[in-house]
Amino acid sequence: MLLIACPWCGEREELEFHYGGQAHVAHPAEPEGLSDSQWGEYLFVRDNPKGPFAERWSHSAGCRRWFNVVRHTVTHEILAVYPAGQPKPVILP
Amino acid sequence: MHPTVVMSNHVHVYVSQAHKGELVMGAGVDSYNGYGQRGSFHLIERQMAAALELFPVFARAHVLRTWGGIVDVTPDASPIIGPTPVGNLFLNCGWGTGGFKATPASGWVYAHAIATGEPHPLAEAFTLERFTTGALIDEHGAAAVAH
Ligand SMILES: Cc1cc2nc3c(=O)[nH]c(=O)nc-3n(C[C@H](O)[C@H](O)[C@H](O)COP(=O)(O)OP(=O)(O)OC[C@H]3O[C@@H](n4cnc5c(N)ncnc54)[C@H](O)[C@@H]3O)c2cc1C
Ligand SMILES: [Zn+2]
């Protein structure tokens, strides 16, 4: 069970949260200009590192806000928690 | 005690009894990417609770061991089988927690793809291309639950 520190509510159990996948995937500026394969890439293709991974979480059974977490995908150690919209902290693998 | 495999989509558990008498159960998948291969405690707990819903008599059994692995899950929770844009590279993956039981059929259609370079008619909808065309396989509830 992960213990995730919501930036607004503090540490809560994983069960209160909803996972949102990779963070920092920007919506294309001109989606109408994309080919099908570029659009498919935006929708479906994600990084899948063995190591630190910046990802989105929502405190769905709490304050319901979205934020970002850097979590190590092997140890599950949470290396950073930061509000959505802020740059990804520099964490060496 | 338990002569057949029993599965409930409703409480999400399946259970069968091994010849030595132990009960074998399958649990769910973490919601997040992971390579830890540990098995999350709350999933195991939920699994036990679901099994007890069906068979209260299991309450006296003890946990002997748990096992966790890595499951390859695609965006529509269905496998990818067939040729790729890279010559002589073929995919048969994304089976998630359903790859054992599908082996006879997946081997059959995969062999066809390798032998002919074309997807088998049964597996046409399952190529990598669906993530470009948008024709996703809409059967998460049918395929990727307990089995
Ligand atoms: C915890 C868990 C529970 C599951 N429960 C079920 C279930 O109840 N029912 C069900 O139907 N399915 C279940 N599955 C899914 C099923 O186990 C897999 O889908 C299936 O085993 C995949 O078979 P595969 O032959 O495609 O790949 P694998 O069995 O993964 O085989 C790939 C092989 O390739 C080898 N390999 C990798 N790289 C190399 C290399 N460079 N050179 C040489 N060899 C290499 C690996 O060592 C491995 O032996 C479960 C999986 C997990 C992890
Ligand atoms: Zn919160």
Coordinates of C-alpha atoms and ligand atoms in Angstrom, one line a residue:
Chain A
M1 CA 0.0 0.0 0.0
L2 CA 1.4 3.3 -1.0
L3 CA 1.3 6.2 1.4
I4 CA 0.8 9.3 -0.8
A5 CA 1.3 12.8 0.5
C6 CA -1.5 14.9 -1.1
P7 CA -0.2 18.5 -1.4
W8 CA -3.4 19.7 0.3
C9 CA -4.4 16.9 2.7
G10 CA -1.2 15.3 3.7
E11 CA -0.3 11.6 3.8
R12 CA -3.2 9.2 2.9
E13 CA -3.5 5.6 1.8
E14 CA -3.3 4.7 -1.9
L15 CA -6.9 3.6 -1.8
E16 CA -8.1 7.2 -1.6
F17 CA -6.3 8.1 -4.9
H18 CA -6.9 7.5 -8.6
Y19 CA -4.0 7.0 -11.0
G20 CA -3.7 9.2 -14.0
G21 CA -0.7 7.8 -15.8
Q22 CA 2.3 9.7 -17.1
A23 CA 2.6 13.4 -16.3
H24 CA 3.7 16.2 -18.5
V25 CA 2.0 14.9 -21.7
A26 CA 1.1 18.2 -23.3
H27 CA -2.1 18.4 -25.4
P28 CA -1.1 19.1 -29.0
A29 CA -1.2 22.8 -29.8
E30 CA -3.0 22.1 -33.2
P31 CA -4.7 18.8 -33.0
E32 CA -6.4 19.3 -36.3
G33 CA -3.0 19.4 -38.0
L34 CA -1.9 16.0 -36.7
S35 CA -1.9 12.8 -38.8
D36 CA -3.8 9.7 -37.3
S37 CA -0.5 8.2 -36.2
Q38 CA 0.6 11.4 -34.5
W39 CA -2.7 11.6 -32.7
G40 CA -2.5 7.9 -31.8
E41 CA 1.0 8.6 -30.4
Y42 CA -0.4 11.4 -28.2
L43 CA -3.3 9.3 -27.0
F44 CA -1.6 6.0 -26.4
V45 CA 2.2 6.0 -26.4
R46 CA 3.7 6.5 -23.0
D47 CA 7.1 6.0 -21.3
N48 CA 7.3 3.0 -19.2
P49 CA 10.6 3.3 -17.3
K50 CA 12.0 0.9 -14.7
G51 CA 13.0 3.6 -12.2
P52 CA 11.8 7.1 -11.4
F53 CA 8.5 8.0 -13.2
A54 CA 6.6 11.3 -13.2
E55 CA 2.9 10.5 -13.0
R56 CA -0.4 12.0 -12.3
W57 CA -2.6 11.2 -9.3
S58 CA -5.9 12.5 -8.1
H59 CA -7.1 12.5 -4.5
S60 CA -10.4 11.2 -5.6
A61 CA -11.8 10.2 -2.2
G62 CA -10.5 13.4 -0.6
C63 CA -10.0 16.9 -2.0
R64 CA -10.4 15.5 -5.6
R65 CA -7.5 17.6 -6.9
W66 CA -4.9 16.4 -9.4
F67 CA -1.2 16.6 -8.7
N68 CA 2.1 15.0 -9.8
V69 CA 4.3 12.4 -8.2
V70 CA 7.7 11.1 -9.0
R71 CA 7.6 7.4 -8.0
H72 CA 10.3 4.7 -8.5
T73 CA 8.6 1.9 -10.4
V74 CA 10.6 -0.9 -8.7
T75 CA 10.8 0.2 -5.1
H76 CA 7.6 2.4 -5.2
E77 CA 9.5 5.0 -3.2
I78 CA 7.8 8.4 -3.7
L79 CA 10.7 10.8 -4.6
A80 CA 8.7 14.0 -5.1
V81 CA 5.1 15.4 -4.9
Y82 CA 4.4 18.7 -6.7
P83 CA 1.4 20.6 -8.0
A84 CA 0.3 20.0 -11.6
G85 CA 1.7 22.7 -13.9
Q86 CA 5.1 22.8 -12.1
P87 CA 8.1 21.5 -13.9
K88 CA 9.3 18.0 -13.2
P89 CA 11.9 18.0 -10.5
V90 CA 15.4 16.8 -11.5
I91 CA 15.8 13.3 -10.1
L92 CA 18.7 11.1 -11.2
P93 CA 17.7 7.5 -11.9
Chain B
M1 CA -14.0 -30.0 -0.9
H2 CA -14.1 -27.8 -4.0
P3 CA -14.4 -29.9 -7.2
T4 CA -14.3 -27.2 -9.8
V5 CA -12.9 -23.8 -10.6
V6 CA -15.3 -21.1 -9.4
M7 CA -15.2 -17.6 -10.7
S8 CA -17.3 -14.6 -9.8
N9 CA -17.1 -11.4 -11.9
H10 CA -19.4 -9.8 -9.4
V11 CA -17.0 -9.9 -6.4
H12 CA -14.0 -10.5 -8.6
V13 CA -12.4 -13.7 -7.4
Y14 CA -11.6 -17.0 -8.9
V15 CA -10.6 -20.1 -6.9
S16 CA -9.7 -23.7 -7.5
Q17 CA -8.3 -26.4 -5.3
A18 CA -5.0 -27.9 -6.1
H19 CA -4.5 -31.7 -5.8
K20 CA -2.6 -31.3 -2.5
G21 CA -5.6 -29.5 -1.1
E22 CA -4.5 -25.9 -1.2
L23 CA -6.8 -23.2 -2.6
V24 CA -5.4 -21.2 -5.5
M25 CA -6.9 -17.8 -6.0
G26 CA -6.2 -14.9 -8.4
A27 CA -6.3 -11.2 -7.5
G28 CA -6.4 -8.0 -9.4
V29 CA -3.9 -5.6 -11.0
D30 CA -2.3 -2.5 -9.5
S31 CA -3.6 0.7 -11.1
Y32 CA -0.1 2.0 -11.7
N33 CA 3.0 1.0 -13.6
G34 CA 5.3 -1.2 -11.6
Y35 CA 8.2 -3.6 -11.8
G36 CA 8.3 -4.5 -8.1
Q37 CA 6.7 -8.0 -8.5
R38 CA 5.5 -7.9 -4.9
G39 CA 1.7 -7.9 -4.9
S40 CA 0.0 -5.1 -3.2
F41 CA -1.4 -5.9 0.3
H42 CA -4.8 -4.2 -0.3
L43 CA -5.3 -6.2 -3.4
I44 CA -4.6 -9.5 -1.6
E45 CA -6.9 -8.4 1.2
R46 CA -9.7 -7.6 -1.2
Q47 CA -9.2 -10.9 -2.8
M48 CA -9.5 -12.8 0.5
A49 CA -12.7 -10.8 1.3
A50 CA -14.2 -11.6 -2.1
A51 CA -13.4 -15.3 -1.6
L52 CA -15.1 -15.3 1.8
E53 CA -18.2 -13.7 0.3
L54 CA -18.5 -16.8 -1.8
F55 CA -17.2 -19.4 0.6
P56 CA -17.4 -18.3 4.3
V57 CA -16.0 -21.7 5.2
F58 CA -12.6 -20.5 3.9
A59 CA -12.3 -18.2 6.9
R60 CA -10.4 -20.9 8.7
A61 CA -7.7 -21.3 6.0
H62 CA -4.3 -19.7 6.3
V63 CA -2.3 -17.8 3.7
L64 CA 0.6 -20.0 2.6
R65 CA 2.1 -17.8 0.0
T66 CA 1.4 -15.0 -2.4
W67 CA 2.9 -14.4 -5.8
G68 CA 3.1 -11.3 -7.9
G69 CA 4.5 -10.6 -11.4
I70 CA 4.6 -8.1 -14.1
V71 CA 1.6 -8.0 -16.5
D72 CA 1.7 -6.3 -19.8
V73 CA -1.4 -4.2 -20.2
T74 CA -2.4 -2.2 -23.3
P75 CA -4.6 0.9 -23.4
D76 CA -7.7 -1.1 -24.3
A77 CA -6.7 -4.1 -22.1
S78 CA -6.7 -6.5 -25.1
P79 CA -3.6 -8.2 -26.6
I80 CA -1.7 -7.1 -29.6
I81 CA -1.0 -9.8 -32.2
G82 CA 0.4 -9.7 -35.6
P83 CA 2.9 -7.9 -37.9
T84 CA 4.4 -4.5 -37.2
P85 CA 5.7 -1.7 -39.5
V86 CA 9.2 -3.1 -38.8
G87 CA 9.9 -6.0 -41.2
N88 CA 10.1 -9.5 -39.6
L89 CA 9.1 -8.1 -36.2
F90 CA 5.9 -9.6 -35.0
L91 CA 4.0 -8.9 -31.7
N92 CA 2.2 -11.3 -29.4
C93 CA 1.9 -9.3 -26.2
G94 CA -0.4 -7.3 -24.0
W95 CA -2.1 -10.3 -22.6
G96 CA -2.2 -8.9 -19.1
T97 CA -3.5 -11.6 -16.8
G98 CA -5.1 -13.6 -19.5
G99 CA -2.1 -15.1 -21.5
F100 CA -2.1 -18.7 -20.2
K101 CA -5.6 -19.6 -21.0
A102 CA -5.4 -18.0 -24.5
T103 CA -2.3 -19.9 -25.5
P104 CA -3.8 -22.4 -27.9
A105 CA -5.6 -19.7 -29.9
S106 CA -2.9 -17.1 -29.6
G107 CA -0.2 -19.5 -30.8
W108 CA -2.4 -20.5 -33.7
V109 CA -3.1 -17.0 -35.0
Y110 CA 0.4 -15.9 -34.3
A111 CA 1.9 -18.7 -36.3
H112 CA -0.3 -17.7 -39.2
A113 CA 1.0 -14.1 -39.0
I114 CA 4.6 -15.2 -39.0
A115 CA 4.1 -17.7 -41.8
T116 CA 2.2 -15.4 -44.1
G117 CA 3.1 -11.9 -42.9
E118 CA -0.6 -11.1 -42.6
P119 CA -2.8 -11.2 -39.5
H120 CA -5.0 -14.3 -39.2
P121 CA -8.7 -13.4 -39.9
L122 CA -9.6 -14.1 -36.3
A123 CA -7.0 -11.7 -35.1
E124 CA -7.3 -8.9 -37.6
A125 CA -8.8 -6.6 -35.1
F126 CA -6.0 -7.2 -32.7
T127 CA -3.0 -5.6 -34.6
L128 CA -1.0 -2.7 -33.4
E129 CA -2.7 -0.6 -36.1
R130 CA -5.8 -0.1 -33.9
F131 CA -4.0 2.5 -31.9
T132 CA -3.8 4.6 -35.1
T133 CA -7.2 3.9 -36.6
G134 CA -8.9 4.2 -33.2
A135 CA -10.7 0.9 -33.6
L136 CA -10.0 -0.2 -30.1
I137 CA -11.3 -3.5 -28.8
D138 CA -14.1 -2.7 -26.4
E139 CA -14.3 -5.8 -24.3
H140 CA -12.4 -5.0 -21.1
G141 CA -15.2 -6.4 -19.0
A142 CA -15.3 -9.6 -21.0
A143 CA -11.7 -10.4 -21.4
A144 CA -9.5 -8.8 -18.8
V145 CA -11.3 -9.8 -15.6
A146 CA -10.5 -12.8 -13.4
H147 CA -9.8 -16.1 -15.2
Ligands
LIG1 C1 0.8 -12.6 -11.5 C2 0.3 -13.1 -12.8 C3 -0.9 -13.8 -12.9 C4 -1.4 -14.3 -14.1 N1 -2.6 -15.0 -14.0 C5 -3.0 -15.6 -15.2 C6 -4.2 -16.4 -15.2 O1 -4.8 -16.6 -14.1 N2 -4.7 -16.8 -16.3 C7 -4.1 -16.6 -17.5 O2 -4.6 -17.0 -18.6 N3 -2.9 -15.8 -17.6 C8 -2.4 -15.3 -16.4 N4 -1.3 -14.6 -16.5 C9 -0.7 -14.2 -17.8 C10 0.2 -15.2 -18.4 O3 1.1 -15.7 -17.4 C11 1.0 -14.5 -19.5 O4 0.2 -13.8 -20.3 C12 1.7 -15.6 -20.3 O5 2.6 -16.3 -19.5 C13 2.6 -14.9 -21.5 O6 3.2 -15.9 -22.2 P1 4.3 -15.6 -23.3 O7 4.8 -16.9 -23.8 O8 3.8 -14.6 -24.3 O9 5.4 -14.8 -22.5 P2 6.3 -15.3 -21.2 O10 5.7 -16.4 -20.5 O11 6.6 -14.0 -20.5 O12 7.6 -15.8 -21.9 C14 8.6 -15.0 -22.5 C15 9.9 -15.7 -22.3 O13 10.9 -15.0 -23.0 C16 12.1 -15.1 -22.3 N5 13.0 -14.0 -22.8 C17 12.8 -12.7 -22.5 N6 13.8 -12.0 -23.1 C18 14.6 -12.9 -23.7 C19 15.8 -12.8 -24.5 N7 16.4 -11.6 -24.7 N8 16.4 -13.9 -24.9 C20 15.8 -15.1 -24.7 N9 14.6 -15.3 -24.0 C21 14.1 -14.2 -23.5 C22 11.6 -15.0 -20.9 O14 12.6 -15.5 -20.0 C23 10.4 -15.9 -20.9 O15 10.6 -17.2 -20.6 C24 -0.7 -14.1 -15.3 C25 0.5 -13.4 -15.2 C26 1.0 -12.9 -14.0 C27 2.3 -12.1 -14.0
ZN2 ZN -6.2 15.9 -1.1

